[in-house]
């Protein structure tokens, strides 16, 4: 009865005004920062002149505007992961963009809600790197890991009712990364003002330990500061209806806990990602002191021997990709629209999981995975105590690893998409007893902070970890490549399953095809491109089909995370010394987000709802008339017939009786090229035509076709529309080999943001409104302003008909 009375009183007070002016004030510091890319003596001083400093918005990446320079962070290093036998020069390893050095940021702000009895936290979602933070000239804290979320209590440094100065010094050392890390305050910054009687930062942890059709148990544990007397929680279902509530007065030191019954729970899953919200209120007597709104999902996650992930009672294989944190031409600066576009492309391919390789992810990305029903493997480090690069995380491990892991787990553990943690990737510590101890120590920290999820490590030294116990103590044995050791690893590891934590590393350049068409390991060409026939891979890795066999034939292989979903800046393997290569070839889609042929190979297997029927190569081969030009078809159908200008090339059927490629691809290896029409007709299991696709030889480039991913965007100054520009002939046929220089102009209620053509060897700058098309295409990104209206993009090219497109900003 006492609980009921307290609940009624609390709800009455809540709905009658105490919470109308929120008890917690959150100020996002996003605009009007002053920035300079050099060391400044006294850069934190309040009286410092900022004449000559740039005005920028945060998130911000100071390096993405270039210019590209092969001498920036040129590394001479032996890369064990690449099977290097000796040190060698790598010019594009970190993207050849100017991320090395010191940057200063300054921002003035007021905190009207900061009064006696209040506290203020300053929270960063990421700052690259070695952040030193000052308020009004005084240092309030230091956090070195550029991928970590962190916060400081700045209550004692703020001036009440006055303007305050925030200054941040960042420094990126040379030889500190294996890929482009970005530079600057590249994620969100917020000031959180709350009562001294309040929930501790990231302390509230929501789990669902029991689920049935009739009821779900929602367990809420939290830690608080101050003299709170009781806590009230309301559970709000996906439709916005309050479906359960609980009041708790019991307190054990700083801890409070509740168990709430939610009737007829709607489960979070990959097909139906239902999200609930907990409104958690903290009182001192009758006075509301603090409130939190926390999204969560009701779902059960178990890992079983011989099955792997069992999500809500159903065995679910990981159809996943690895993603680096950069957003191509936007660099490392977080943008929700860009993240959503990436995930939308991946969902269409059939992806159900993402691995944040090899670092802590943007929290916005995890939130989107919650909304879109994508499983998430959240990774922490690329190094432990033993170095891969001289100035990498090895310098920080002993002092900072536990702090960074704690912040990672506490910041993300309420997200239902997160179903696994990773404590590291291909760490050299896989050798030796000390490495085993470090693996156990880190795993224990993850378990302490979150007992509900397992921990993996991306292990590439499989022979070593089978011998020394490293792999045996890991919750989920994650193997990076090494498919030839899967059987032995399964036999020797006790867990009863294997995860392909990193697979394939197949390389290709969109729209580029090489002859003869053969399987190659670490093949290079004079033009610094890899063939899009998808038969080239790195010396440590394999082709997609090799992984498909293991995934399909063995239940104890519980899924894979392909390297990588998108091309990323830096690490241009196999052209690590071949300037001007400066971005990767691993992506299933290119740096602009345009799908390569390989996209459709994965889609044909992973997207089980939609038809896939894709032909490669293009059919513009002037000078190859009469020469053998193999044709591949990636399709969800098992059989198809190919025609060249109406003449049948025969029927091909997927089969297990030949190579692995014949099991997953339809291949006509002896086609002779002649200009005209290449047509494929897909056949059902009875041999009847069910779908067809054509590719045509194009004439001379004549005009441009514009297609936007979104024709209506939000007028918030942040939203983006990605407009694909394709070169076409007079009949509208795609000119797959055209490379004209194109110029862009944006007018109206938006601005030109960036352009990217997906060419890993291009040194044209992303932020300038001109670029060559690559393999007939590029993508222009338009950003909204903070006003509604039409946005018009105009694209011109010499000798081409000008094209225009208008989208709306609302």
PDB file of N, CA, C and O in Angstrom, residues 464-501:
ATOM      1  N   UNK A 464      49.026 -20.103 -32.507  1.00  0.00           N
ATOM      2  CA  UNK A 464      49.553 -19.719 -31.194  1.00  0.00           C
ATOM      3  C   UNK A 464      48.484 -19.783 -30.116  1.00  0.00           C
ATOM      4  O   UNK A 464      48.714 -20.311 -29.021  1.00  0.00           O
ATOM      5  N   UNK A 465      47.285 -19.254 -30.404  1.00  0.00           N
ATOM      6  CA  UNK A 465      46.252 -19.212 -29.356  1.00  0.00           C
ATOM      7  C   UNK A 465      45.669 -20.585 -29.069  1.00  0.00           C
ATOM      8  O   UNK A 465      45.086 -20.802 -28.007  1.00  0.00           O
ATOM      9  N   UNK A 466      45.833 -21.526 -29.992  1.00  0.00           N
ATOM     10  CA  UNK A 466      45.432 -22.895 -29.689  1.00  0.00           C
ATOM     11  C   UNK A 466      46.403 -23.555 -28.720  1.00  0.00           C
ATOM     12  O   UNK A 466      46.028 -24.424 -27.930  1.00  0.00           O
ATOM     13  N   UNK A 467      47.660 -23.129 -28.754  1.00  0.00           N
ATOM     14  CA  UNK A 467      48.684 -23.737 -27.901  1.00  0.00           C
ATOM     15  C   UNK A 467      48.723 -23.139 -26.503  1.00  0.00           C
ATOM     16  O   UNK A 467      48.892 -23.853 -25.509  1.00  0.00           O
ATOM     17  N   UNK A 468      48.565 -21.809 -26.400  1.00  0.00           N
ATOM     18  CA  UNK A 468      48.851 -21.156 -25.111  1.00  0.00           C
ATOM     19  C   UNK A 468      47.630 -20.907 -24.239  1.00  0.00           C
ATOM     20  O   UNK A 468      47.756 -20.350 -23.149  1.00  0.00           O
ATOM     21  N   UNK A 469      46.451 -21.282 -24.676  1.00  0.00           N
ATOM     22  CA  UNK A 469      45.263 -21.096 -23.852  1.00  0.00           C
ATOM     23  C   UNK A 469      44.535 -19.787 -24.077  1.00  0.00           C
ATOM     24  O   UNK A 469      43.447 -19.572 -23.531  1.00  0.00           O
ATOM     25  N   UNK A 470      45.100 -18.881 -24.864  1.00  0.00           N
ATOM     26  CA  UNK A 470      44.470 -17.586 -25.134  1.00  0.00           C
ATOM     27  C   UNK A 470      43.072 -17.779 -25.710  1.00  0.00           C
ATOM     28  O   UNK A 470      42.095 -17.161 -25.264  1.00  0.00           O
ATOM     29  N   UNK A 471      42.958 -18.635 -26.727  1.00  0.00           N
ATOM     30  CA  UNK A 471      41.663 -18.864 -27.356  1.00  0.00           C
ATOM     31  C   UNK A 471      40.691 -19.606 -26.472  1.00  0.00           C
ATOM     32  O   UNK A 471      39.474 -19.404 -26.564  1.00  0.00           O
ATOM     33  N   UNK A 472      41.204 -20.467 -25.591  1.00  0.00           N
ATOM     34  CA  UNK A 472      40.325 -21.286 -24.749  1.00  0.00           C
ATOM     35  C   UNK A 472      39.613 -20.473 -23.680  1.00  0.00           C
ATOM     36  O   UNK A 472      38.493 -20.809 -23.284  1.00  0.00           O
ATOM     37  N   UNK A 473      40.242 -19.387 -23.201  1.00  0.00           N
ATOM     38  CA  UNK A 473      39.614 -18.615 -22.117  1.00  0.00           C
ATOM     39  C   UNK A 473      38.650 -17.560 -22.639  1.00  0.00           C
ATOM     40  O   UNK A 473      37.895 -16.971 -21.867  1.00  0.00           O
ATOM     41  N   UNK A 474      38.657 -17.315 -23.941  1.00  0.00           N
ATOM     42  CA  UNK A 474      37.808 -16.274 -24.525  1.00  0.00           C
ATOM     43  C   UNK A 474      36.371 -16.779 -24.659  1.00  0.00           C
ATOM     44  O   UNK A 474      36.147 -17.888 -25.134  1.00  0.00           O
ATOM     45  N   UNK A 475      35.401 -15.960 -24.247  1.00  0.00           N
ATOM     46  CA  UNK A 475      33.998 -16.391 -24.315  1.00  0.00           C
ATOM     47  C   UNK A 475      33.609 -16.847 -25.710  1.00  0.00           C
ATOM     48  O   UNK A 475      32.995 -17.901 -25.896  1.00  0.00           O
ATOM     49  N   UNK A 476      33.921 -16.001 -26.699  1.00  0.00           N
ATOM     50  CA  UNK A 476      33.603 -16.291 -28.094  1.00  0.00           C
ATOM     51  C   UNK A 476      34.919 -16.325 -28.866  1.00  0.00           C
ATOM     52  O   UNK A 476      35.542 -15.275 -29.057  1.00  0.00           O
ATOM     53  N   UNK A 477      35.381 -17.494 -29.307  1.00  0.00           N
ATOM     54  CA  UNK A 477      36.632 -17.520 -30.066  1.00  0.00           C
ATOM     55  C   UNK A 477      36.433 -16.916 -31.454  1.00  0.00           C
ATOM     56  O   UNK A 477      35.739 -17.480 -32.303  1.00  0.00           O
ATOM     57  N   UNK A 478      36.997 -15.735 -31.656  1.00  0.00           N
ATOM     58  CA  UNK A 478      36.868 -15.042 -32.927  1.00  0.00           C
ATOM     59  C   UNK A 478      38.115 -15.248 -33.763  1.00  0.00           C
ATOM     60  O   UNK A 478      39.213 -14.879 -33.350  1.00  0.00           O
ATOM     61  N   UNK A 479      37.953 -15.822 -34.940  1.00  0.00           N
ATOM     62  CA  UNK A 479      39.082 -16.064 -35.826  1.00  0.00           C
ATOM     63  C   UNK A 479      39.063 -15.073 -36.975  1.00  0.00           C
ATOM     64  O   UNK A 479      38.062 -14.950 -37.694  1.00  0.00           O
ATOM     65  N   UNK A 480      40.159 -14.351 -37.106  1.00  0.00           N
ATOM     66  CA  UNK A 480      40.343 -13.459 -38.248  1.00  0.00           C
ATOM     67  C   UNK A 480      41.017 -14.258 -39.360  1.00  0.00           C
ATOM     68  O   UNK A 480      42.197 -14.621 -39.252  1.00  0.00           O
ATOM     69  N   UNK A 481      40.252 -14.603 -40.410  1.00  0.00           N
ATOM     70  CA  UNK A 481      40.741 -15.375 -41.554  1.00  0.00           C
ATOM     71  C   UNK A 481      41.110 -16.801 -41.088  1.00  0.00           C
ATOM     72  O   UNK A 481      40.420 -17.360 -40.241  1.00  0.00           O
ATOM     73  N   UNK A 482      42.120 -17.404 -41.655  1.00  0.00           N
ATOM     74  CA  UNK A 482      42.625 -18.727 -41.253  1.00  0.00           C
ATOM     75  C   UNK A 482      41.555 -19.811 -41.349  1.00  0.00           C
ATOM     76  O   UNK A 482      41.424 -20.671 -40.472  1.00  0.00           O
ATOM     77  N   UNK A 483      40.754 -19.775 -42.421  1.00  0.00           N
ATOM     78  CA  UNK A 483      39.689 -20.773 -42.546  1.00  0.00           C
ATOM     79  C   UNK A 483      40.244 -22.195 -42.596  1.00  0.00           C
ATOM     80  O   UNK A 483      39.557 -23.149 -42.210  1.00  0.00           O
ATOM     81  N   UNK A 484      41.493 -22.358 -43.007  1.00  0.00           N
ATOM     82  CA  UNK A 484      42.089 -23.692 -43.062  1.00  0.00           C
ATOM     83  C   UNK A 484      42.323 -24.273 -41.672  1.00  0.00           C
ATOM     84  O   UNK A 484      42.587 -25.482 -41.547  1.00  0.00           O
ATOM     85  N   UNK A 485      42.197 -23.432 -40.630  1.00  0.00           N
ATOM     86  CA  UNK A 485      42.383 -23.909 -39.256  1.00  0.00           C
ATOM     87  C   UNK A 485      41.069 -24.014 -38.484  1.00  0.00           C
ATOM     88  O   UNK A 485      41.083 -24.331 -37.295  1.00  0.00           O
ATOM     89  N   UNK A 486      39.939 -23.766 -39.154  1.00  0.00           N
ATOM     90  CA  UNK A 486      38.657 -23.807 -38.452  1.00  0.00           C
ATOM     91  C   UNK A 486      38.412 -25.171 -37.801  1.00  0.00           C
ATOM     92  O   UNK A 486      38.003 -25.257 -36.642  1.00  0.00           O
ATOM     93  N   UNK A 487      38.625 -26.242 -38.545  1.00  0.00           N
ATOM     94  CA  UNK A 487      38.356 -27.579 -38.011  1.00  0.00           C
ATOM     95  C   UNK A 487      39.185 -27.856 -36.763  1.00  0.00           C
ATOM     96  O   UNK A 487      38.661 -28.323 -35.740  1.00  0.00           O
ATOM     97  N   UNK A 488      40.462 -27.573 -36.849  1.00  0.00           N
ATOM     98  CA  UNK A 488      41.337 -27.840 -35.710  1.00  0.00           C
ATOM     99  C   UNK A 488      40.978 -26.958 -34.521  1.00  0.00           C
ATOM    100  O   UNK A 488      40.971 -27.413 -33.369  1.00  0.00           O
ATOM    101  N   UNK A 489      40.668 -25.689 -34.782  1.00  0.00           N
ATOM    102  CA  UNK A 489      40.302 -24.779 -33.698  1.00  0.00           C
ATOM    103  C   UNK A 489      39.021 -25.243 -33.006  1.00  0.00           C
ATOM    104  O   UNK A 489      38.921 -25.225 -31.775  1.00  0.00           O
ATOM    105  N   UNK A 490      38.050 -25.653 -33.786  1.00  0.00           N
ATOM    106  CA  UNK A 490      36.807 -26.159 -33.206  1.00  0.00           C
ATOM    107  C   UNK A 490      37.066 -27.394 -32.348  1.00  0.00           C
ATOM    108  O   UNK A 490      36.485 -27.556 -31.266  1.00  0.00           O
ATOM    109  N   UNK A 491      37.939 -28.248 -32.822  1.00  0.00           N
ATOM    110  CA  UNK A 491      38.257 -29.463 -32.076  1.00  0.00           C
ATOM    111  C   UNK A 491      38.975 -29.153 -30.762  1.00  0.00           C
ATOM    112  O   UNK A 491      38.732 -29.813 -29.744  1.00  0.00           O
ATOM    113  N   UNK A 492      39.809 -28.120 -30.759  1.00  0.00           N
ATOM    114  CA  UNK A 492      40.651 -27.860 -29.585  1.00  0.00           C
ATOM    115  C   UNK A 492      40.053 -26.853 -28.613  1.00  0.00           C
ATOM    116  O   UNK A 492      40.340 -26.894 -27.425  1.00  0.00           O
ATOM    117  N   UNK A 493      39.234 -25.929 -29.109  1.00  0.00           N
ATOM    118  CA  UNK A 493      38.623 -24.953 -28.213  1.00  0.00           C
ATOM    119  C   UNK A 493      37.432 -25.584 -27.494  1.00  0.00           C
ATOM    120  O   UNK A 493      36.680 -26.358 -28.083  1.00  0.00           O
ATOM    121  N   UNK A 494      37.197 -25.203 -26.231  1.00  0.00           N
ATOM    122  CA  UNK A 494      36.110 -25.823 -25.465  1.00  0.00           C
ATOM    123  C   UNK A 494      34.738 -25.205 -25.682  1.00  0.00           C
ATOM    124  O   UNK A 494      33.738 -25.767 -25.251  1.00  0.00           O
ATOM    125  N   UNK A 495      34.628 -24.045 -26.341  1.00  0.00           N
ATOM    126  CA  UNK A 495      33.371 -23.304 -26.365  1.00  0.00           C
ATOM    127  C   UNK A 495      32.279 -23.980 -27.202  1.00  0.00           C
ATOM    128  O   UNK A 495      31.092 -23.768 -26.967  1.00  0.00           O
ATOM    129  N   UNK A 496      32.669 -24.734 -28.222  1.00  0.00           N
ATOM    130  CA  UNK A 496      31.678 -25.417 -29.040  1.00  0.00           C
ATOM    131  C   UNK A 496      31.220 -24.638 -30.245  1.00  0.00           C
ATOM    132  O   UNK A 496      30.247 -25.019 -30.904  1.00  0.00           O
ATOM    133  N   UNK A 497      31.917 -23.534 -30.593  1.00  0.00           N
ATOM    134  CA  UNK A 497      31.602 -22.775 -31.802  1.00  0.00           C
ATOM    135  C   UNK A 497      32.770 -21.875 -32.150  1.00  0.00           C
ATOM    136  O   UNK A 497      33.665 -21.631 -31.340  1.00  0.00           O
ATOM    137  N   UNK A 498      32.749 -21.379 -33.393  1.00  0.00           N
ATOM    138  CA  UNK A 498      33.766 -20.463 -33.924  1.00  0.00           C
ATOM    139  C   UNK A 498      33.047 -19.293 -34.587  1.00  0.00           C
ATOM    140  O   UNK A 498      32.068 -19.477 -35.319  1.00  0.00           O
ATOM    141  N   UNK A 499      33.530 -18.075 -34.348  1.00  0.00           N
ATOM    142  CA  UNK A 499      33.029 -16.884 -35.032  1.00  0.00           C
ATOM    143  C   UNK A 499      34.066 -16.394 -36.026  1.00  0.00           C
ATOM    144  O   UNK A 499      35.251 -16.248 -35.678  1.00  0.00           O
ATOM    145  N   UNK A 500      33.652 -16.145 -37.263  1.00  0.00           N
ATOM    146  CA  UNK A 500      34.525 -15.473 -38.222  1.00  0.00           C
ATOM    147  C   UNK A 500      34.512 -13.983 -37.924  1.00  0.00           C
ATOM    148  O   UNK A 500      33.767 -13.215 -38.536  1.00  0.00           O
ATOM    149  N   UNK A 501      35.346 -13.571 -36.981  1.00  0.00           N
ATOM    150  CA  UNK A 501      35.317 -12.179 -36.509  1.00  0.00           C
ATOM    151  C   UNK A 501      35.845 -11.202 -37.551  1.00  0.00           C
ATOM    152  O   UNK A 501      35.548 -10.000 -37.472  1.00  0.00           O
TER     153      UNK A 501
END
